[in-house]
Tab-separated table of C-alpha atoms in Angstrom:
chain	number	residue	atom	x	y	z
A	1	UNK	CA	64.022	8.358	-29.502
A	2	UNK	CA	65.097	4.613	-30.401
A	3	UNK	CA	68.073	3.257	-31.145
A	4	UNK	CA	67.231	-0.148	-33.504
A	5	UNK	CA	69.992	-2.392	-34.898
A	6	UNK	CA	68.937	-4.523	-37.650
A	7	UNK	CA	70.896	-7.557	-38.862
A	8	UNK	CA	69.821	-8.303	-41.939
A	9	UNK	CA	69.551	-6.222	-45.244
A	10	UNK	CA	67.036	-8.214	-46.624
A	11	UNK	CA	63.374	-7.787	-48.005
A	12	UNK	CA	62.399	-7.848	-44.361
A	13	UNK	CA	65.396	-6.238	-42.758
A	14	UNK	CA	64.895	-2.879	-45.136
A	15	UNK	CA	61.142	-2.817	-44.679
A	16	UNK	CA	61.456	-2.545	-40.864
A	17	UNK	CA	64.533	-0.129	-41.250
A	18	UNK	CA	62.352	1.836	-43.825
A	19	UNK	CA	59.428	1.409	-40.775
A	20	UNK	CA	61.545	2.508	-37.754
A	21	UNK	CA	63.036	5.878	-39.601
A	22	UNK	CA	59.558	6.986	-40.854
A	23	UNK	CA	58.741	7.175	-36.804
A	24	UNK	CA	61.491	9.186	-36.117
A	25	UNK	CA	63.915	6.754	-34.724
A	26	UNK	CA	66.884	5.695	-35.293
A	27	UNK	CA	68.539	2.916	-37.057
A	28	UNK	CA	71.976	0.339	-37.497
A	29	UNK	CA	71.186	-1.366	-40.994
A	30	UNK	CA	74.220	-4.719	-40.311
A	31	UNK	CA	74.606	-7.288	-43.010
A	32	UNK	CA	74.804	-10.508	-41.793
A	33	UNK	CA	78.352	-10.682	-42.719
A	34	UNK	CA	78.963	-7.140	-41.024
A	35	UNK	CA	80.766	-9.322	-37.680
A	36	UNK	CA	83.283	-6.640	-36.738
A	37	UNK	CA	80.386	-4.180	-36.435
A	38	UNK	CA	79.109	-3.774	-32.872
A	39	UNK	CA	75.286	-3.913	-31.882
A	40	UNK	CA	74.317	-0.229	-30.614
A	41	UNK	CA	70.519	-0.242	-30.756
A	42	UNK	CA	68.616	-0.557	-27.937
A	43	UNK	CA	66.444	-3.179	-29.638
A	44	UNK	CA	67.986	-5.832	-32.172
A	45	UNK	CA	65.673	-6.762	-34.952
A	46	UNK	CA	66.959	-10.391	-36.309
A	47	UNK	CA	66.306	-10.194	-39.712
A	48	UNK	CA	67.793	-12.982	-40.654
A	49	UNK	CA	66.340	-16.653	-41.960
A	50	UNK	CA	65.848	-19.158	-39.233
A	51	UNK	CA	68.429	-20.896	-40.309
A	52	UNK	CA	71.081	-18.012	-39.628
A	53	UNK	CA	70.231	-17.803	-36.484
A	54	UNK	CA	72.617	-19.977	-34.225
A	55	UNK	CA	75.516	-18.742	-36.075
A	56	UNK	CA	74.206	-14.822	-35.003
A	57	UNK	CA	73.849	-15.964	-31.145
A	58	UNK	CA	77.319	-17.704	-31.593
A	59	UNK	CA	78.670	-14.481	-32.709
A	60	UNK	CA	76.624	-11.588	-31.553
A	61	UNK	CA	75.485	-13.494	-28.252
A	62	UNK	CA	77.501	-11.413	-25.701
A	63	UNK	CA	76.478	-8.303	-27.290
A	64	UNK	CA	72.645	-8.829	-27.115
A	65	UNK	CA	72.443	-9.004	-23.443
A	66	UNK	CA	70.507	-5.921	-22.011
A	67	UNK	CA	69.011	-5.799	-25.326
A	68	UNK	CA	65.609	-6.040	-26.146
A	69	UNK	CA	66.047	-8.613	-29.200
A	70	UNK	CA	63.418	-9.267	-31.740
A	71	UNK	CA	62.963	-12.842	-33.292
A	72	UNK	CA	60.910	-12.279	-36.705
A	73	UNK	CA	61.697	-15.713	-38.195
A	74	UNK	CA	59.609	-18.329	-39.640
A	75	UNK	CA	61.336	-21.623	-39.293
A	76	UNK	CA	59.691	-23.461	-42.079
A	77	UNK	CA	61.066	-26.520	-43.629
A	78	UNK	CA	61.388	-25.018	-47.009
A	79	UNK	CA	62.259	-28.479	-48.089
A	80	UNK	CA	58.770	-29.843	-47.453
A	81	UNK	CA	57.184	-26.689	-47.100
A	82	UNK	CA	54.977	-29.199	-44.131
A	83	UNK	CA	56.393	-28.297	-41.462
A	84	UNK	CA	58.136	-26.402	-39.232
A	85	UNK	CA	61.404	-26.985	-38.377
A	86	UNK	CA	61.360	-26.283	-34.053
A	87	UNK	CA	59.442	-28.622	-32.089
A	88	UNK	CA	55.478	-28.537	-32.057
A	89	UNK	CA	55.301	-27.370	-28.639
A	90	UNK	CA	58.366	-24.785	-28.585
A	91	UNK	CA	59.074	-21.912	-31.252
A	92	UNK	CA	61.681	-20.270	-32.691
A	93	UNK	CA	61.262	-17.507	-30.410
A	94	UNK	CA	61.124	-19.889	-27.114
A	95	UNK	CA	64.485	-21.106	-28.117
A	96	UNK	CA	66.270	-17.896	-28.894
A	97	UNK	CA	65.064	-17.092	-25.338
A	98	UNK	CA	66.601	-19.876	-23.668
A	99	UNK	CA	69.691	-19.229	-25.578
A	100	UNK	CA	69.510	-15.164	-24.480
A	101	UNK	CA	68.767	-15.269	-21.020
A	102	UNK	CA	70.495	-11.741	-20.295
A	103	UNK	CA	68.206	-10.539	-22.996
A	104	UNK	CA	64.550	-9.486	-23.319
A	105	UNK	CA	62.962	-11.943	-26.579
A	106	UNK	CA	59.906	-10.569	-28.331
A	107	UNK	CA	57.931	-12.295	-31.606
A	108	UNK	CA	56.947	-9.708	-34.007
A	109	UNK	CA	56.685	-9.141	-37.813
A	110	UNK	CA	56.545	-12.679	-38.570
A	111	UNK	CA	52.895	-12.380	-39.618
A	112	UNK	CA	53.479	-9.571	-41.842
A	113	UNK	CA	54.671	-9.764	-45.203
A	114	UNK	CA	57.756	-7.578	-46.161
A	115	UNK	CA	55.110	-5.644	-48.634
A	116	UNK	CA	52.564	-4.627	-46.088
A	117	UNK	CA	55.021	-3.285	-43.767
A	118	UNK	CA	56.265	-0.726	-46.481
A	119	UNK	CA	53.448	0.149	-47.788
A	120	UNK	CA	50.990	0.003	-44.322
A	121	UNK	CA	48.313	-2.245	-45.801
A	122	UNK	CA	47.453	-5.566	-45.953
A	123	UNK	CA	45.232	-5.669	-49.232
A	124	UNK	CA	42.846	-2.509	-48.204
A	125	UNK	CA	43.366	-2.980	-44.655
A	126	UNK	CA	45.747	-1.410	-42.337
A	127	UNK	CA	49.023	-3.710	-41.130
A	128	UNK	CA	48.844	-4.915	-37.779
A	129	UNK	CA	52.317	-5.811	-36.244
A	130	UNK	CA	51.092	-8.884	-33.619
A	131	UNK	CA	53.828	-8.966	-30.988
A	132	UNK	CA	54.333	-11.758	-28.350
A	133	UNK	CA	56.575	-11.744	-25.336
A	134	UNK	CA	57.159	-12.226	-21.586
A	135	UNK	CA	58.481	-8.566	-20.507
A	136	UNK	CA	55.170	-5.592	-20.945
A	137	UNK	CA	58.272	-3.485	-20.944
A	138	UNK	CA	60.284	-4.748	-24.193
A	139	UNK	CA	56.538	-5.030	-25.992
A	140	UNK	CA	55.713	-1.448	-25.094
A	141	UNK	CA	58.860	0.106	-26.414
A	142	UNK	CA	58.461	-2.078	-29.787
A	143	UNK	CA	54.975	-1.292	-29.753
A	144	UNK	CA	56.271	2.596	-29.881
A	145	UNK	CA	58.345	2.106	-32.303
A	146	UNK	CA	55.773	0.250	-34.707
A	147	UNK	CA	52.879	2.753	-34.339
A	148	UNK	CA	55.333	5.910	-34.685
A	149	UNK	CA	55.808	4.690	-38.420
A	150	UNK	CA	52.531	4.595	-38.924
A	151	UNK	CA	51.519	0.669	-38.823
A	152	UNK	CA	49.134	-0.969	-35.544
A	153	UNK	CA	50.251	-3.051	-32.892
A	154	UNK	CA	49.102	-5.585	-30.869
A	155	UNK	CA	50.105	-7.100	-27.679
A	156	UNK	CA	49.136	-10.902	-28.272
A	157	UNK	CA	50.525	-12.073	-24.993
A	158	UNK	CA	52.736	-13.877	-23.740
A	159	UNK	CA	55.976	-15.467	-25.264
A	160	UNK	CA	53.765	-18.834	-25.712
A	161	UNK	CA	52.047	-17.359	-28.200
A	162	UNK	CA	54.878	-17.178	-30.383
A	163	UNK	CA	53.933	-20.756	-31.471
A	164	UNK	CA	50.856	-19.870	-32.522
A	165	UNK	CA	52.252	-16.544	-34.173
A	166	UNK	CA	55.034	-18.917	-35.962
A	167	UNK	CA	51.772	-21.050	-37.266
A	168	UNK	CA	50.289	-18.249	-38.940
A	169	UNK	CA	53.447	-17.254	-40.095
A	170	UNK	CA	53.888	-20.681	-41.796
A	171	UNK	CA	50.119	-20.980	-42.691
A	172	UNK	CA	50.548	-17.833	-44.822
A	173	UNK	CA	53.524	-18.209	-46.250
A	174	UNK	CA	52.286	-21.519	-48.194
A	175	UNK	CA	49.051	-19.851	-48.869
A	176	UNK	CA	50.702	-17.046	-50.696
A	177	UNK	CA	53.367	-19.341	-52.417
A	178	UNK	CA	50.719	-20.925	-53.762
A	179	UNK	CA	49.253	-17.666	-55.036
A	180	UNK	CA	45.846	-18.293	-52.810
A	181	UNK	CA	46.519	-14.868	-51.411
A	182	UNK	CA	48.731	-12.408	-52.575
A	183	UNK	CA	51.741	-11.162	-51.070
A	184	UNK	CA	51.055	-7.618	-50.808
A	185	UNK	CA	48.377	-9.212	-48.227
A	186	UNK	CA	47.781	-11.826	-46.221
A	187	UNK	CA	45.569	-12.217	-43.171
A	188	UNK	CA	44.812	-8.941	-42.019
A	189	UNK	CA	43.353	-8.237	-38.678
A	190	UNK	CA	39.975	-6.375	-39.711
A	191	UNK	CA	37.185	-4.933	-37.532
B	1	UNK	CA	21.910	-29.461	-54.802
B	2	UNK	CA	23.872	-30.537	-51.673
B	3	UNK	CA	22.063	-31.594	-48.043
B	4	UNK	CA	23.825	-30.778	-45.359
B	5	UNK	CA	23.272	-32.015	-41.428
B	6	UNK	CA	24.513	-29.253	-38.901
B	7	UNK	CA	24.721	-30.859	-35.626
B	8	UNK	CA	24.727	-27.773	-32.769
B	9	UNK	CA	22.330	-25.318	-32.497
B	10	UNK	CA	24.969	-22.683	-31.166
B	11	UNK	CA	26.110	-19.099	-32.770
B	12	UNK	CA	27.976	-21.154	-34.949
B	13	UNK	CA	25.756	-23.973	-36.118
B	14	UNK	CA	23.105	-21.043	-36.868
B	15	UNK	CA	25.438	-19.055	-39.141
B	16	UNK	CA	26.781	-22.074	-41.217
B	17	UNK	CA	22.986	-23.160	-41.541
B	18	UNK	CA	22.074	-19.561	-43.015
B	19	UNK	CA	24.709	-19.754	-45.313
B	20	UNK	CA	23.746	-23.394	-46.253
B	21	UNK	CA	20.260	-22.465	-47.381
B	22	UNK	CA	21.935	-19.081	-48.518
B	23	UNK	CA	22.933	-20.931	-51.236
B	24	UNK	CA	20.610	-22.469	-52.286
B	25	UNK	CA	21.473	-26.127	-50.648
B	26	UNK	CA	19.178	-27.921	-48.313
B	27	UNK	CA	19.878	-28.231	-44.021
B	28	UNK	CA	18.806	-30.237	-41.701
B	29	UNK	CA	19.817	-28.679	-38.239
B	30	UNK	CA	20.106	-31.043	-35.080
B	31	UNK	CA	20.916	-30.474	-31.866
B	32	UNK	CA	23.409	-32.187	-29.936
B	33	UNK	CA	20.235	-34.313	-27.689
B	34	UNK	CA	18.450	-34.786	-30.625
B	35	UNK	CA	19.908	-38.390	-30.400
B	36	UNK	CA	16.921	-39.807	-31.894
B	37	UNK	CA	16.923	-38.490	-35.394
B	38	UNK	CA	19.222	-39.687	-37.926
B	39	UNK	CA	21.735	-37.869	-40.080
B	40	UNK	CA	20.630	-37.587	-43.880
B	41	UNK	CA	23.148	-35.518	-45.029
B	42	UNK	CA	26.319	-35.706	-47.227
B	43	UNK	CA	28.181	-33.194	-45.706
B	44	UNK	CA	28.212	-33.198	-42.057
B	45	UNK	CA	28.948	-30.121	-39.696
B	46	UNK	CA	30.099	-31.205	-36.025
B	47	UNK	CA	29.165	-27.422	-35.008
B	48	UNK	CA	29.506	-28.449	-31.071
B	49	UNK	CA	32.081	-27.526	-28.566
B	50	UNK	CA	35.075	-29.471	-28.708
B	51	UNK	CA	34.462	-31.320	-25.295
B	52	UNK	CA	31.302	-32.613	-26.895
B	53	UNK	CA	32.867	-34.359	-29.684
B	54	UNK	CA	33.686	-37.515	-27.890
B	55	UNK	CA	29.679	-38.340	-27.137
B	56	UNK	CA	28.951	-37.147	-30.383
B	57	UNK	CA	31.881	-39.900	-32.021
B	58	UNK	CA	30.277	-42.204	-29.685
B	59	UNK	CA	26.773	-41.537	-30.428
B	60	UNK	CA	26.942	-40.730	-33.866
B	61	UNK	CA	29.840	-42.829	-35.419
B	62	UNK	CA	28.493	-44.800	-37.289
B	63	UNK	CA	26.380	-42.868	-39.004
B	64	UNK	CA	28.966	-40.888	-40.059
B	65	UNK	CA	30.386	-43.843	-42.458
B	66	UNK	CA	30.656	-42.537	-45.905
B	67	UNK	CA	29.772	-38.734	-45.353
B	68	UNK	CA	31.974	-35.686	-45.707
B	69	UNK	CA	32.217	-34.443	-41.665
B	70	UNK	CA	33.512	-31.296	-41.200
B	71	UNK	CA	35.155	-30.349	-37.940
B	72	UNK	CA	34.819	-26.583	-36.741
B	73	UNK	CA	35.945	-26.743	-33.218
B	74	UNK	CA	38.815	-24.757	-31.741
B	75	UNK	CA	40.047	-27.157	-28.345
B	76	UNK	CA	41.040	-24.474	-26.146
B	77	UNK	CA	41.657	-24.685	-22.808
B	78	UNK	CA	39.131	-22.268	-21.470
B	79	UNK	CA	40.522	-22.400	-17.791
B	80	UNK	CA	43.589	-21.277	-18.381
B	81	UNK	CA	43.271	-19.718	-22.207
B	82	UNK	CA	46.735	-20.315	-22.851
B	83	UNK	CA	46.719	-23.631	-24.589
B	84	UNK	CA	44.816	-25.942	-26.621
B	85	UNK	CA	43.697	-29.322	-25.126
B	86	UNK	CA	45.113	-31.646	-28.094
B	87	UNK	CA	48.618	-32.336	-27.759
B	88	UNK	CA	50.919	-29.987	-30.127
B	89	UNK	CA	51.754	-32.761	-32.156
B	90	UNK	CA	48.168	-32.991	-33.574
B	91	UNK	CA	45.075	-31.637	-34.281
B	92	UNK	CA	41.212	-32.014	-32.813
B	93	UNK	CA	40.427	-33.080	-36.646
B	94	UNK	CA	43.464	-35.264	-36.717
B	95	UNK	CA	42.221	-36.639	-33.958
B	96	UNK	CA	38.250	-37.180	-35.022
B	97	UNK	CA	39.911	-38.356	-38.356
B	98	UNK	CA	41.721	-40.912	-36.590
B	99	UNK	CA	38.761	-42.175	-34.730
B	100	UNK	CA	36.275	-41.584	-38.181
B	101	UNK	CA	37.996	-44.059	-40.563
B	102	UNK	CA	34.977	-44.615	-42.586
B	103	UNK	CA	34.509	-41.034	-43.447
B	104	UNK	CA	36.151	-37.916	-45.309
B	105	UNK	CA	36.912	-35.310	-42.550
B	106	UNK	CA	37.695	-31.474	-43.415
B	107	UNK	CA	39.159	-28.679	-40.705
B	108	UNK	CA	36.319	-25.649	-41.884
B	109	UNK	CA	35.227	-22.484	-39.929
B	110	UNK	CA	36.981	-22.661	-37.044
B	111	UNK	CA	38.858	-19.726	-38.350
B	112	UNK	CA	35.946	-17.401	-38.891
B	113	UNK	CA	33.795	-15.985	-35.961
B	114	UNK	CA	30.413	-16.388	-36.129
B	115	UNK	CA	28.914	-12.666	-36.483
B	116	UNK	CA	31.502	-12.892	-39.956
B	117	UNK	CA	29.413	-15.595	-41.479
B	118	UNK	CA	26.180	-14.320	-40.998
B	119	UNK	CA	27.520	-10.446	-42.370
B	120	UNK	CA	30.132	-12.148	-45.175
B	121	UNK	CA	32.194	-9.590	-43.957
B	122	UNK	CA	35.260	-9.226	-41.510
B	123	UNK	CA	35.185	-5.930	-40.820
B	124	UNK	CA	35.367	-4.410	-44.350
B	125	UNK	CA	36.715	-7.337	-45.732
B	126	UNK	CA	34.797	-10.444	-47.741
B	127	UNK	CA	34.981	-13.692	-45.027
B	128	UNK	CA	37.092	-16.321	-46.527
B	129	UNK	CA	36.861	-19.652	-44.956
B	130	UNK	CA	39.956	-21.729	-44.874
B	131	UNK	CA	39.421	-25.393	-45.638
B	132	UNK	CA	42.008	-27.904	-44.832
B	133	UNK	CA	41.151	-31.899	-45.417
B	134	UNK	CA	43.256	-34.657	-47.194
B	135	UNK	CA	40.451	-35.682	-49.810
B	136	UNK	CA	40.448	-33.119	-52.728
B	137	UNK	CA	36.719	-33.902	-53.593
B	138	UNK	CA	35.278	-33.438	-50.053
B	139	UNK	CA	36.896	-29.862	-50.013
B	140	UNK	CA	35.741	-29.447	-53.115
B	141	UNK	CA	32.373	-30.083	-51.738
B	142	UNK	CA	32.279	-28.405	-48.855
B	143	UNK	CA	34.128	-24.795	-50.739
B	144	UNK	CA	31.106	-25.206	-53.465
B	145	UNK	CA	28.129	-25.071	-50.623
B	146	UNK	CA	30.506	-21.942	-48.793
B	147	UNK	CA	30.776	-19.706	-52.391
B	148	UNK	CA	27.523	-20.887	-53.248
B	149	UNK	CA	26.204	-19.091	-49.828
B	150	UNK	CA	28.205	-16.278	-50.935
B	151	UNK	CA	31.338	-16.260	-49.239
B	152	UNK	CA	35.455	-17.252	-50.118
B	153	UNK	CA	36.986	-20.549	-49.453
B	154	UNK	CA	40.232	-21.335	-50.035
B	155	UNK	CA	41.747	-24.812	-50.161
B	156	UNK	CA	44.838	-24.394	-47.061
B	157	UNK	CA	46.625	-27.657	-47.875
B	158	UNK	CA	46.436	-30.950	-46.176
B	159	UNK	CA	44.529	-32.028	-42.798
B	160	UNK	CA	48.409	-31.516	-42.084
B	161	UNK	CA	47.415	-27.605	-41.631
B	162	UNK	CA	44.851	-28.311	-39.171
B	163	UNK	CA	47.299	-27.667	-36.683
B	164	UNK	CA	47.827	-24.515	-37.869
B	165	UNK	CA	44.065	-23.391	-38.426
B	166	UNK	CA	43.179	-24.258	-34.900
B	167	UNK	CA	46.016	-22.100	-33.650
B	168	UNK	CA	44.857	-19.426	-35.711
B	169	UNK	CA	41.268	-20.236	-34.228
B	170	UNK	CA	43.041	-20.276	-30.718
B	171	UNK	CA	45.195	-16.616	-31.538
B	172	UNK	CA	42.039	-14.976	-33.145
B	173	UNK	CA	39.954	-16.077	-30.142
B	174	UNK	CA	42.251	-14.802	-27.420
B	175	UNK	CA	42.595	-11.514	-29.165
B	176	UNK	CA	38.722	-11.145	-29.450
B	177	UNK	CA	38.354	-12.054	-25.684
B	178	UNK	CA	40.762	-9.236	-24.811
B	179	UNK	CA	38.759	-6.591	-26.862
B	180	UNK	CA	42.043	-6.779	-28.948
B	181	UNK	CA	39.800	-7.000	-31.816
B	182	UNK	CA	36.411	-7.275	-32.543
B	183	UNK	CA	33.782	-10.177	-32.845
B	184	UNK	CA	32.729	-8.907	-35.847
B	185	UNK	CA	36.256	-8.822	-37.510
B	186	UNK	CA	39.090	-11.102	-36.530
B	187	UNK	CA	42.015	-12.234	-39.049
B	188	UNK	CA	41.099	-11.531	-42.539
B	189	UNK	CA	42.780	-12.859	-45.844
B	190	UNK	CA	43.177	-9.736	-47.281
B	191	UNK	CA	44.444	-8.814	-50.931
């Protein structure tokens, strides 16, 4: 059994609660606003927009070490909707990292719409969770987690590749706002 | 009726020229020492490795004034496989753009493996190819020869989203190397 705290009650946030109690684990829903509520879970989900993220590791910082802490952003410039907002050779991921160094930082669900996670498809095909990071350990026990409730996941290496994760994350997201693919899609891993 | 020069003879260059005359539109396929023919097409396919492009811009420049050339490489690193060889800033077609003033260049097929061109399916799922280029027409083009032949294309934005297309390319490529998915499947738009 896992323990998962999610901050965040959003689209996202309730999709991967809704994910980690159909495997059998357990789960801390916190609002954003929910600051005198400590982190339990073993792994942190940080369901949050990018741009709510320094003010979590200014506030929950201390209570993330030890934690295995899960960056699912996409830090688009929703302004432009051109760009990202991190530097082209970082990612959001890389610099929650540097700001958690008593913490284990993986890059998951970014890639997935908050559709295909609750209903397990992407289109016809079912959702793979892609998940990048530097500890096998921290992967693994995400990994679990994912595949108990029912979805696939994929070790896509190392914590680098959350750049390239964070690319298709962006890549998609204007596809679909553009309604060139739909959101209860998106690119699928097939074969 | 649209005439279309594939330079490479490779996995690649093969599939887009089946799919060419698929559709009913006219090849000619040269390989990269054929130095002595010319190019008579309109649209263009650079279908070499990336480290072959310089000779190629060298070779070939010129008579690439005035045509549509599509760029298909992904610039990996292939000692190391954990980085592309254009700086993160940019893009290999931002780059042959930059040195190809004279001509319209599109970022095409460097998202779809070859066995998915030939089939029209990844896995179960129709190929779409993802065209990114900052002159509407020669997308326009270049999608009508692609659903012509019988598969998707969707317009992904500027030559901007090159960028994010070759790390795509770069992702999908690493995950195929690692048996983490197959050849014949790979990321498909799905919905």
């Amino acid at each position: 059994m896992t323990h998962v705290t999610i901050i965040g009650s959003g689209n996202m946030g309730q999709a991967i609660s809704g994910l980690v109690s159909k495997g059998g684990n357990t789960v801390e829903l916190l609002r954003h606003s929910d600051t005198g509520k400590p982190v339990t879970g073993d792994i942190v989900v940080l369901a949050v927009p990018h741009a709510a993220i320094p003010d979590i590791l200014a506030t929950r910082g201390d209570q993330l070490a030890g934690k295995v802490v899960v960056d699912i952003t996409n830090p688009l410039n929703f302004q432009t909707f051109d760009s990202l907002t991190v530097p082209a050779d970082s990612s959001a991921a890389a610099q929650i990292a540097a700001s958690l160094p008593q913490s284990r930082v993986v890059k998951a669900f970014n890639t997935n719409l908050a559709a295909t996670l609750a209903s397990g498809t992407a289109g016809e095909v079912p959702t793979t969770v892609l998940i990048a990071g530097d500890d096998r350990q921290a992967k693994s026990q995400l990994a679990d987690v994912v595949t108990a409730g029912g979805l696939r996941a994929i070790d896509s290496g190392s914590l680098r590749r959350a750049r390239e994760l964070e690319a298709l994350g962006f890549l998609q997201i204007t596809l679909a706002a553009q309604d060139k693919m739909p959101w209860t899609g998106g690119f699928a891993l097939a074969g």
